[in-house]
Coordinates of C-alpha atoms in Angstrom, one line a residue:
M1 CA 68.7 -88.6 120.1
T2 CA 69.8 -88.2 116.8
Q3 CA 73.2 -87.1 115.5
S4 CA 73.9 -83.4 116.1
D5 CA 74.0 -81.0 113.4
V6 CA 77.1 -79.4 114.1
R7 CA 76.9 -76.9 111.3
G8 CA 76.3 -73.2 112.2
Q9 CA 72.4 -72.2 111.5
G10 CA 73.6 -69.3 109.1
S11 CA 69.9 -68.3 107.9
R12 CA 68.4 -66.0 110.4
S13 CA 64.7 -64.1 109.2
G14 CA 63.9 -61.0 110.1
A15 CA 61.2 -62.2 111.9
A16 CA 63.4 -63.6 114.6
R17 CA 65.6 -61.3 115.6
R18 CA 68.4 -61.4 118.2
G19 CA 67.5 -59.7 121.5
P20 CA 69.5 -58.3 124.2
G21 CA 72.9 -60.1 124.9
Q22 CA 73.2 -62.1 128.5
G23 CA 76.8 -63.0 130.1
N24 CA 79.8 -61.0 130.4
G25 CA 78.4 -57.6 128.4
N26 CA 79.9 -58.3 125.2
G27 CA 76.1 -58.4 123.7
R28 CA 74.9 -55.9 120.9
R29 CA 71.2 -53.9 121.0
S30 CA 69.6 -55.5 118.4
G31 CA 66.6 -53.9 116.1
R32 CA 62.8 -54.0 116.9
R33 CA 61.5 -57.3 117.0
R34 CA 58.3 -58.2 115.1
A35 CA 54.9 -58.6 117.0
G36 CA 53.9 -62.4 118.1
R37 CA 57.2 -63.9 117.6
G38 CA 58.1 -63.4 121.2
H39 CA 61.9 -65.2 120.8
R40 CA 63.9 -64.7 123.7
V41 CA 67.5 -64.7 122.9
L42 CA 70.4 -66.0 126.1
R43 CA 74.1 -65.2 126.0
W44 CA 76.1 -67.9 127.1
S45 CA 79.8 -67.4 128.3
A46 CA 82.3 -70.1 127.2
S47 CA 82.9 -71.0 130.9
T48 CA 79.2 -71.8 131.5
L49 CA 79.8 -74.4 128.5
A50 CA 82.5 -75.5 129.4
V51 CA 81.2 -77.2 133.0
L52 CA 77.7 -77.6 131.7
I53 CA 79.6 -80.2 129.2
L54 CA 80.3 -82.1 132.2
G55 CA 76.4 -81.8 131.6
T56 CA 76.7 -80.8 128.0
A57 CA 74.7 -77.6 127.3
G58 CA 75.0 -74.7 125.2
A59 CA 76.5 -71.0 124.7
G60 CA 75.9 -68.2 122.2
Y61 CA 72.7 -66.4 120.7
L62 CA 70.3 -68.4 120.8
Y63 CA 67.0 -68.1 119.4
Y64 CA 64.6 -69.2 122.1
Q65 CA 62.0 -71.5 120.8
H66 CA 64.8 -73.3 118.2
L67 CA 67.1 -74.1 121.4
S68 CA 64.2 -75.8 123.5
D69 CA 63.2 -77.3 120.8
N70 CA 66.0 -79.1 120.1
I71 CA 66.5 -80.5 123.9
E72 CA 65.0 -83.4 124.9
K73 CA 63.5 -83.5 128.2
G74 CA 62.2 -86.5 130.7
E75 CA 60.8 -86.9 134.3
R76 CA 63.6 -86.3 137.2
N77 CA 63.0 -89.3 139.3
S78 CA 60.6 -92.5 138.0
G79 CA 62.0 -94.8 141.0
D80 CA 61.8 -95.2 144.4
S81 CA 63.8 -93.5 146.5
K82 CA 63.9 -90.7 149.3
A83 CA 66.6 -88.8 149.5
H84 CA 66.2 -85.1 150.9
K85 CA 67.8 -81.9 150.3
T86 CA 70.8 -80.4 152.0
E87 CA 69.8 -77.6 154.4
P88 CA 70.8 -74.2 153.6
N89 CA 73.7 -73.1 155.2
A90 CA 74.2 -69.9 157.4
A91 CA 73.8 -67.6 154.2
G92 CA 70.9 -69.4 152.6
Q93 CA 73.3 -71.5 150.0
T94 CA 72.3 -75.2 149.0
P95 CA 74.6 -77.2 147.1
L96 CA 74.0 -78.3 143.4
N97 CA 73.8 -82.2 142.3
I98 CA 73.6 -83.2 138.7
L99 CA 73.4 -86.4 137.4
M100 CA 75.5 -86.9 133.7
I101 CA 74.8 -90.1 132.2
G102 CA 76.6 -91.5 128.8
S103 CA 73.9 -93.8 127.1
D104 CA 75.1 -96.4 124.6
S105 CA 71.9 -96.1 122.7
R106 CA 72.2 -97.4 119.3
A107 CA 68.5 -96.1 118.3
S108 CA 69.7 -94.3 115.4
D109 CA 71.9 -95.1 112.3
A110 CA 74.7 -92.5 113.7
N111 CA 74.9 -94.5 116.8
V112 CA 75.0 -97.7 114.9
A113 CA 77.7 -96.3 113.0
L114 CA 79.7 -95.2 115.7
G115 CA 78.7 -98.1 118.1
G116 CA 78.4 -100.7 116.1
G117 CA 76.1 -103.4 117.6
K118 CA 73.3 -103.4 114.8
D119 CA 71.8 -106.5 115.8
H120 CA 71.3 -104.8 119.1
R121 CA 69.6 -101.8 118.0
D122 CA 66.5 -102.3 119.6
N123 CA 67.7 -103.3 123.0
P124 CA 67.2 -101.0 125.7
P125 CA 69.8 -98.6 126.0
L126 CA 72.6 -99.2 129.1
G127 CA 74.4 -95.9 131.1
D128 CA 77.8 -96.9 130.8
V129 CA 79.1 -93.8 131.6
Q130 CA 77.7 -92.3 135.3
M131 CA 79.2 -89.4 137.4
L132 CA 77.6 -87.1 139.8
I133 CA 78.6 -83.5 139.7
H134 CA 78.6 -81.7 142.7
L135 CA 78.7 -78.0 143.0
S136 CA 79.1 -76.7 146.4
A137 CA 76.8 -74.2 148.3
D138 CA 79.2 -71.7 148.2
R139 CA 79.7 -72.2 144.3
K140 CA 83.2 -72.0 144.6
S141 CA 84.4 -75.7 144.2
A142 CA 82.9 -78.8 142.3
A143 CA 83.3 -82.4 142.9
V144 CA 82.7 -85.1 140.4
V145 CA 82.5 -88.8 141.4
S146 CA 82.1 -91.5 138.7
I147 CA 80.7 -95.4 139.6
P148 CA 82.3 -97.6 137.2
R149 CA 79.4 -99.2 135.0
D150 CA 80.0 -102.8 136.3
T151 CA 79.4 -102.1 140.3
R152 CA 76.4 -104.2 141.6
V153 CA 74.2 -101.7 143.7
D154 CA 70.3 -102.0 144.7
I155 CA 68.4 -100.9 141.9
P156 CA 64.8 -99.7 143.0
A157 CA 61.3 -100.1 141.7
C158 CA 60.7 -97.8 138.9
T159 CA 58.5 -96.8 136.4
D160 CA 59.0 -95.6 132.6
P161 CA 57.5 -92.6 131.9
K162 CA 57.2 -93.0 128.4
T163 CA 55.5 -96.3 128.5
G164 CA 54.4 -97.1 132.0
E165 CA 55.9 -100.2 132.3
K166 CA 56.7 -101.1 135.8
F167 CA 60.2 -102.8 136.9
P168 CA 60.8 -104.3 140.3
A169 CA 63.8 -103.5 142.7
T170 CA 66.5 -105.6 141.7
N171 CA 70.2 -105.7 142.5
T172 CA 72.7 -105.9 139.5
I173 CA 75.1 -103.5 138.0
I174 CA 74.5 -100.0 138.1
N175 CA 74.7 -99.6 134.3
A176 CA 71.0 -101.4 133.4
S177 CA 69.2 -98.9 135.6
L178 CA 68.8 -96.8 132.7
A179 CA 67.1 -99.8 130.4
R180 CA 64.7 -99.9 133.7
G181 CA 62.8 -96.7 133.8
G182 CA 65.0 -94.3 131.9
A183 CA 67.4 -91.7 133.6
G184 CA 65.2 -91.0 136.4
C185 CA 65.1 -94.7 137.3
T186 CA 69.5 -94.1 137.2
L187 CA 68.9 -90.7 139.4
A188 CA 66.7 -92.8 141.4
T189 CA 69.2 -95.3 142.3
W190 CA 71.9 -92.8 142.9
E191 CA 69.9 -91.1 146.1
N192 CA 69.5 -94.7 147.6
L193 CA 73.0 -95.8 146.9
T194 CA 74.5 -92.2 148.1
G195 CA 71.5 -90.3 150.7
V196 CA 72.1 -87.5 148.2
Y197 CA 69.5 -85.7 146.6
V198 CA 70.2 -85.1 142.8
D199 CA 68.7 -81.9 141.7
H200 CA 68.7 -82.8 138.0
W201 CA 70.1 -85.2 135.3
M202 CA 71.5 -84.7 131.6
T203 CA 72.3 -87.4 129.3
I204 CA 74.4 -88.0 125.7
D205 CA 75.0 -90.6 123.4
F206 CA 77.5 -91.7 120.8
A207 CA 76.7 -89.5 118.5
G208 CA 76.3 -86.6 120.7
V209 CA 79.9 -86.4 122.4
V210 CA 81.2 -86.8 118.6
S211 CA 79.2 -83.4 117.4
M212 CA 80.6 -82.0 120.9
A213 CA 83.7 -82.6 120.3
D214 CA 83.6 -81.2 116.7
A215 CA 82.1 -78.2 117.7
I216 CA 84.7 -77.3 120.5
G217 CA 87.3 -77.9 118.5
G218 CA 89.3 -80.9 119.7
V219 CA 90.7 -81.8 123.5
E220 CA 94.3 -82.7 124.0
V221 CA 95.1 -85.9 125.7
C222 CA 98.1 -88.0 126.4
V223 CA 99.6 -91.5 126.5
N224 CA 102.5 -92.8 127.8
Q225 CA 103.1 -95.7 125.3
N226 CA 101.5 -96.4 121.9
V227 CA 97.8 -97.5 122.1
W228 CA 95.9 -99.3 120.2
D229 CA 92.7 -100.7 121.7
R230 CA 91.1 -103.4 119.3
P231 CA 90.5 -107.5 119.6
L232 CA 93.5 -109.2 120.4
T233 CA 92.3 -112.5 118.5
G234 CA 90.2 -113.3 115.7
G235 CA 87.0 -114.1 117.6
E236 CA 87.1 -111.6 120.7
R237 CA 84.3 -108.5 120.1
G238 CA 85.4 -105.5 122.0
G239 CA 87.9 -102.8 121.6
S240 CA 87.2 -98.7 120.5
G241 CA 89.8 -98.6 117.9
L242 CA 91.8 -96.1 119.5
K243 CA 95.2 -96.1 117.9
M244 CA 98.1 -92.8 118.6
K245 CA 101.4 -92.9 118.9
A246 CA 102.9 -91.7 122.6
G247 CA 102.5 -88.3 123.3
S248 CA 100.1 -85.6 123.3
H249 CA 97.6 -85.2 121.1
K250 CA 94.0 -83.5 120.0
V251 CA 91.2 -85.8 119.5
Q252 CA 87.7 -84.7 118.7
G253 CA 84.9 -86.3 116.3
K254 CA 84.9 -89.9 116.3
E255 CA 88.3 -90.0 117.9
A256 CA 87.0 -88.2 120.9
L257 CA 84.6 -90.7 121.5
Q258 CA 87.0 -93.6 121.2
W259 CA 89.1 -92.1 123.7
L260 CA 86.2 -92.0 126.0
R261 CA 84.9 -95.6 125.0
T262 CA 88.4 -97.2 125.6
R263 CA 88.5 -99.8 128.6
H264 CA 90.6 -102.2 127.2
A265 CA 93.7 -100.7 126.6
W266 CA 93.3 -98.6 130.2
G267 CA 93.3 -102.1 131.7
S268 CA 90.2 -101.7 133.5
D269 CA 86.5 -100.0 134.0
Q270 CA 88.0 -97.8 136.8
M271 CA 91.2 -96.5 134.6
R272 CA 88.7 -95.5 131.7
A273 CA 87.1 -93.6 134.1
R274 CA 90.4 -91.7 135.0
A275 CA 90.5 -91.3 131.5
Q276 CA 87.0 -89.8 131.2
H277 CA 88.1 -87.5 134.0
M278 CA 91.2 -86.6 132.4
Y279 CA 89.4 -85.2 128.8
M280 CA 87.0 -83.6 131.1
N281 CA 89.4 -81.5 132.6
S282 CA 91.5 -80.7 129.3
M283 CA 88.1 -79.9 127.8
I284 CA 87.2 -77.2 130.7
R285 CA 90.5 -75.7 130.4
T286 CA 90.5 -75.6 126.8
L287 CA 86.9 -74.0 126.8
K288 CA 88.3 -71.3 129.6
D289 CA 91.3 -70.6 127.3
Q290 CA 89.0 -69.9 124.4
N291 CA 87.5 -66.3 123.4
V292 CA 84.8 -68.1 121.5
F293 CA 82.5 -64.8 121.7
T294 CA 84.7 -63.2 118.7
D295 CA 83.3 -65.5 116.0
T296 CA 79.4 -65.8 115.8
G297 CA 79.6 -68.7 113.7
R298 CA 81.5 -71.0 116.2
L299 CA 79.0 -70.2 118.6
M300 CA 76.4 -71.1 117.1
D301 CA 78.1 -74.2 116.0
L302 CA 78.6 -75.3 119.9
A303 CA 74.6 -74.2 120.5
E304 CA 73.6 -76.1 118.1
A305 CA 75.6 -79.1 119.0
A306 CA 75.2 -78.9 122.7
T307 CA 71.4 -78.8 122.9
K308 CA 70.4 -81.4 120.1
S309 CA 73.2 -83.7 122.2
L310 CA 71.1 -82.9 125.4
G311 CA 68.7 -84.7 127.3
V312 CA 67.9 -83.3 130.6
S313 CA 65.3 -83.5 133.2
K314 CA 62.1 -81.7 132.1
E315 CA 62.7 -79.1 135.5
I316 CA 65.6 -77.6 133.4
G317 CA 64.3 -78.2 130.2
T318 CA 64.2 -74.6 128.9
P319 CA 66.8 -72.1 127.4
K320 CA 65.7 -69.7 130.0
K321 CA 66.8 -72.6 132.9
L322 CA 69.6 -74.0 131.7
Y323 CA 70.4 -70.3 131.3
D324 CA 70.2 -69.9 135.1
L325 CA 72.0 -73.2 135.7
G326 CA 75.1 -72.1 134.2
T327 CA 75.1 -68.9 135.6
Q328 CA 75.7 -71.0 138.9
L329 CA 78.2 -73.4 137.1
K330 CA 80.2 -70.9 135.6
T331 CA 82.3 -69.4 138.6
V332 CA 84.1 -72.4 139.6
P333 CA 88.1 -72.1 139.1
T334 CA 89.8 -75.3 137.6
D335 CA 92.1 -75.6 140.8
R336 CA 88.8 -75.9 142.5
I337 CA 87.8 -78.9 140.4
T338 CA 88.3 -82.5 142.0
M339 CA 87.0 -85.9 139.6
T340 CA 87.3 -88.9 141.4
T341 CA 86.0 -92.5 141.0
L342 CA 83.9 -94.0 143.9
P343 CA 86.2 -96.3 145.9
T344 CA 85.3 -99.7 144.8
V345 CA 86.4 -103.7 145.4
K346 CA 85.5 -106.8 144.4
D347 CA 82.2 -108.7 144.0
P348 CA 83.1 -112.2 145.8
E349 CA 79.9 -113.0 143.6
D350 CA 80.9 -112.3 140.5
G351 CA 84.7 -111.4 139.3
N352 CA 83.5 -109.3 136.5
H353 CA 82.1 -106.9 139.0
L354 CA 82.5 -104.4 141.8
L355 CA 81.0 -103.6 144.8
P356 CA 81.3 -100.1 146.6
D357 CA 84.3 -99.8 149.1
G358 CA 82.2 -99.8 152.5
A359 CA 83.5 -97.5 154.4
N360 CA 86.0 -95.4 151.8
A361 CA 82.7 -95.5 150.0
E362 CA 80.5 -93.7 152.7
K363 CA 83.2 -91.3 153.3
V364 CA 83.1 -89.8 149.5
W365 CA 79.1 -89.5 150.1
A366 CA 79.7 -88.2 153.4
M367 CA 81.4 -85.4 151.9
I368 CA 79.1 -84.7 149.6
R369 CA 76.1 -85.4 151.7
D370 CA 77.9 -82.5 154.1
D371 CA 79.1 -80.2 151.6
V372 CA 82.6 -80.5 152.8
S373 CA 85.3 -79.7 149.2
F374 CA 87.2 -82.7 147.8
D375 CA 90.1 -80.5 147.5
D376 CA 91.6 -78.7 150.6
K377 CA 92.0 -75.2 149.0
G378 CA 88.9 -73.8 151.1
A379 CA 87.2 -73.9 154.2
K380 CA 87.5 -77.1 156.4
S381 CA 83.5 -77.9 157.2
G382 CA 81.0 -78.5 154.7
G383 CA 77.3 -77.7 155.1
K384 CA 74.5 -78.6 157.6
G385 CA 73.4 -81.7 156.9
A386 CA 70.2 -83.1 155.1
G387 CA 67.1 -81.0 154.2
A388 CA 63.9 -81.3 152.4
S389 CA 63.0 -82.9 149.6
D390 CA 60.1 -83.1 146.8
G391 CA 57.7 -84.9 145.2
K392 CA 56.1 -87.9 147.4
A393 CA 58.1 -87.7 150.5
T394 CA 58.0 -84.3 151.6
E395 CA 60.6 -84.1 154.3
T396 CA 62.0 -81.2 156.0
P397 CA 64.5 -80.8 158.9
A398 CA 63.4 -80.2 162.5
T399 CA 64.9 -77.0 164.0
G400 CA 64.4 -74.5 166.8
T401 CA 61.8 -75.2 169.7
P402 CA 58.7 -76.7 168.6
K403 CA 55.6 -75.0 168.7
D404 CA 53.7 -77.9 170.6
P405 CA 56.1 -79.7 173.4
A406 CA 56.7 -83.2 173.6
A407 CA 53.9 -85.5 175.5
A408 CA 54.9 -87.4 178.4
D409 CA 57.6 -90.3 177.5
A410 CA 55.5 -92.8 177.8
E411 CA 53.0 -91.2 175.8
I412 CA 54.7 -90.9 172.4
G413 CA 54.1 -93.6 170.0
V414 CA 57.4 -94.7 168.4
L415 CA 57.6 -97.1 165.5
V416 CA 61.3 -98.6 165.0
Q417 CA 62.5 -99.6 161.4
N418 CA 65.3 -101.7 160.6
A419 CA 67.4 -100.0 157.5
T420 CA 71.0 -101.0 158.0
R421 CA 71.2 -102.8 155.0
S422 CA 73.5 -101.6 152.3
D423 CA 75.0 -102.4 149.0
S424 CA 78.0 -103.8 150.4
L425 CA 76.4 -105.2 153.8
G426 CA 73.5 -106.9 154.3
P427 CA 71.1 -105.8 157.1
V428 CA 71.9 -106.2 160.8
S429 CA 68.9 -108.9 162.4
G430 CA 66.8 -107.8 164.9
R431 CA 67.8 -103.8 165.0
A432 CA 64.4 -102.5 165.2
G433 CA 63.5 -104.6 168.0
T434 CA 66.9 -103.7 170.0
V435 CA 66.1 -100.0 169.4
A436 CA 62.7 -100.4 170.3
D437 CA 63.4 -102.2 173.5
A438 CA 66.3 -99.7 174.6
L439 CA 63.2 -96.8 174.1
A440 CA 61.0 -99.1 176.3
E441 CA 63.5 -99.1 178.9
K442 CA 64.1 -95.5 178.6
G443 CA 60.2 -95.1 179.7
F444 CA 58.9 -95.2 176.1
D445 CA 56.3 -97.8 176.7
R446 CA 54.6 -97.4 173.2
A447 CA 57.4 -98.2 171.4
T448 CA 57.7 -100.9 168.7
K449 CA 59.0 -102.9 166.0
D450 CA 58.4 -102.8 162.5
T451 CA 58.0 -106.2 161.6
S452 CA 58.4 -106.0 157.6
A453 CA 61.6 -106.6 155.8
A454 CA 64.8 -104.8 156.2
L455 CA 64.7 -101.3 154.4
S456 CA 68.1 -99.4 153.6
E457 CA 69.2 -96.1 154.5
E458 CA 72.7 -95.0 154.5
R459 CA 71.6 -92.5 157.8
T460 CA 69.7 -92.9 160.7
V461 CA 66.7 -90.5 160.6
V462 CA 63.4 -90.0 162.8
R463 CA 60.6 -89.0 160.8
Y464 CA 57.2 -87.4 162.0
P465 CA 54.0 -86.1 159.9
S466 CA 53.0 -83.5 161.2
T467 CA 54.0 -80.3 163.1
D468 CA 52.0 -81.1 166.2
L469 CA 54.4 -84.5 166.4
A470 CA 57.8 -82.2 166.0
G471 CA 58.3 -81.8 169.7
D472 CA 57.9 -85.9 170.4
A473 CA 60.1 -86.7 167.5
Q474 CA 62.6 -84.5 168.8
R475 CA 62.5 -86.1 172.4
V476 CA 62.8 -89.3 170.7
A477 CA 65.8 -88.5 168.8
A478 CA 67.3 -86.7 171.9
A479 CA 66.9 -90.2 174.4
L480 CA 68.4 -92.5 171.7
G481 CA 71.5 -89.5 171.1
I482 CA 70.5 -89.2 167.5
P483 CA 71.4 -85.0 166.3
A484 CA 68.3 -82.6 165.8
S485 CA 69.6 -82.6 162.4
A486 CA 68.6 -86.3 161.6
V487 CA 64.9 -85.4 162.4
R488 CA 62.5 -84.6 159.8
K489 CA 59.3 -83.7 158.9
S490 CA 57.4 -86.7 156.3
A491 CA 54.7 -87.3 154.6
D492 CA 55.7 -91.1 154.2
V493 CA 55.6 -91.8 157.9
S494 CA 52.0 -91.8 160.1
G495 CA 53.4 -91.1 163.5
V496 CA 56.9 -90.9 164.8
T497 CA 59.4 -92.9 163.2
V498 CA 62.8 -93.7 164.2
V499 CA 64.4 -95.3 161.0
V500 CA 67.8 -97.2 162.2
G501 CA 70.4 -96.8 159.2
S502 CA 73.6 -98.5 158.2
D503 CA 75.1 -96.0 160.1
W504 CA 73.9 -97.5 163.2
R505 CA 74.7 -101.4 163.3
S506 CA 75.0 -102.0 166.7
G507 CA 74.5 -100.4 170.4
T508 CA 71.7 -99.1 171.8
T509 CA 73.3 -95.1 171.6
Y510 CA 73.5 -93.8 167.8
P511 CA 77.0 -93.5 167.7
K512 CA 78.5 -90.1 167.0
Q513 CA 79.8 -89.6 163.4
K514 CA 83.0 -88.3 162.5
T515 CA 82.5 -85.5 160.0
P516 CA 84.9 -85.3 157.1
E517 CA 87.6 -82.6 156.5
A518 CA 88.2 -80.6 153.4
G519 CA 90.4 -82.6 151.1
D520 CA 90.6 -85.9 153.3
L521 CA 89.6 -88.0 150.0
P522 CA 90.3 -92.1 150.2
D523 CA 93.2 -93.1 148.8
N524 CA 91.5 -95.4 146.2
S525 CA 89.2 -92.6 145.0
D526 CA 91.6 -91.8 141.9
A527 CA 91.3 -87.7 142.7
L528 CA 92.3 -85.8 139.7
N529 CA 92.6 -81.6 140.1
G530 CA 91.1 -79.8 137.2
A531 CA 94.4 -77.7 136.5
D532 CA 97.0 -80.7 136.4
T533 CA 97.9 -80.4 133.2
G534 CA 100.6 -83.7 133.3
Q535 CA 98.2 -86.0 133.5
C536 CA 98.8 -89.0 131.0
M537 CA 97.0 -92.4 130.5
D538 CA 99.7 -95.4 130.7
V539 CA 98.4 -98.3 128.2
Y540 CA 98.2 -102.0 129.1
E541 CA 100.9 -104.0 127.5
P542 CA 98.9 -106.2 125.3
Y543 CA 97.6 -103.0 123.7
Q544 CA 101.0 -101.3 123.2
W545 CA 102.3 -101.2 119.2

C-alpha cells in the first residue's frame, strides 16, 4: 500500500455525479446521471468510520468505482485452519469477528521514511500489531483482544496467495505469520489459537496510520511524565522518537504513529498494547463527537485516506460490502467497548518471548466463542456455541432429532483422535487410546484410535461426514458426556470421529465446562472501557526527561 493522499478529491466531473445519500438521512438527491457511468454513491456515517478504524474504513460521499479501486484486497484464509462460525442465537443473530493487523512494511518510500529500515526494505512485512475485534450477535457490545507481537504460538501451514510459495507449520512468535502467507495466514493462526471463526481481516501500514490520523484531525492522548522514546546509548537501535511533556496532547500524523509504535518508554509490549487501546478509544470518542457531514471537503478527506490506507479480505472488498459492514458496527456505544490484551506469561525457552497464560487465555477465548460480553452492562449469558465453517471444512452443528436414528452401539464405527496439544501445553500421551478403550467398554466395539501425531484443538468435538451418520455421532457424544452442540457435520472426516481437545486432558467422561459470565475477565487482561477518559500512560523511568 502507498501513502494515502489525504487531500480531498475536489474536482468532480459531470460524468460521475453523486447518487442519493445513505446513512442518517442528511443526503441530498442528485441530478440525472449520464448513461453508462453507473457510479454508485454511498453515504457513510462518522460512527461507522469510528469503529471501522479499528479496522479503518471510510466515510462520506464516495464515487463507487473510485473507492473500490482504492482498496487493496486479498484472500481471507491462506492457512490450514478449521474454525467454525458460531451458531445463531434464538433471534437468528451471529457475532462478527474482524482481525486488524498493523504491518511494519517498508515496501514504499513513505513507509521507509516513517519507519526507517532502508536496509530491510525487501524483507517481508511483520504483523507487529494484531487485534481481534468481536462484535456481539445483538450488536450491543464490542470486545477487542490484542496479542503482543512476541507471543510464541503455533503457525499453521500456509500458502502465499500472491506467489504460491508454501510455508510449513512452525512454532514461533505471532508477528512472523504475516510473512508466511500474508494476512490470510495470520487469520488462520488466530483461528487455530482461539477456536474463533474470523470473518474478515483488515491491514494498515505506517503511511496509512499517518494519513488516517491527519484526516481525523488528531487524537488526544495522555502521559503522566515527560516522555522521550529514543536510543539510550550510541550503539543502541530502536525508539519511536516520541517526545512530549506530561499531560494531555492531541497527536496526528507522524506523532500519532510514534505513539502507536512506542514500546521502550512504556516498558513492555503489553504496555504498548495499552497505549494503542487508549488511542483507539480516544479516536472513537473523537469521531462520535464530530459532525463530519457538515463539511463535504473534510468528509472526502476521510474517505480518501481510509480507503487508500486499507487492505481487506476480498469478500468485503467493495464499497457496498464495507458499507453494509459499517451499518452493523456503528451501533455500539463507547461504554460497551472493552479493549484487552491477551493474558500471557514469560516463555521459559526465551525470556524475550511470551506464551498465552493457560486458563486465563482460554477464558478470554471462551467468552468470545460463546459471545459473552467483556463488560457487565448487558446480558449475563452469550451465544449458543460453535456452528458452521466455510470453505474446505464445511461444518454445521447437529441440532434436533436426526432423521436417521443411531445404529446399535456395537455397529457404530468411531475413530478417536488426540488433539490435546495447545500453544501453552504439550499433548497428553495416549488420550486417543484411553477414550477409544472407554467407548469399547461401553459397547462400541468398532471404536479405534488414530495413531497419527497429536493434533491441536481447543475444544473437544464429534464430527461426522453425512446426514445419515448424525444419529450415530450424537449417540457417541452422549455416551462420553459431550454436549450436543459439539457434534458437527464436517467434510474433513470419513466417519464418526471424536476429536479429544485440550479441554479434556484426563478421564473418560467429558468434564462439564463452566460458562463464563459477562464482565468476568482475568485480572491480567488489562481491560479498558471505551468511555473512560481518565486513562494516562506511565513512562518507564529511563525514558523520562
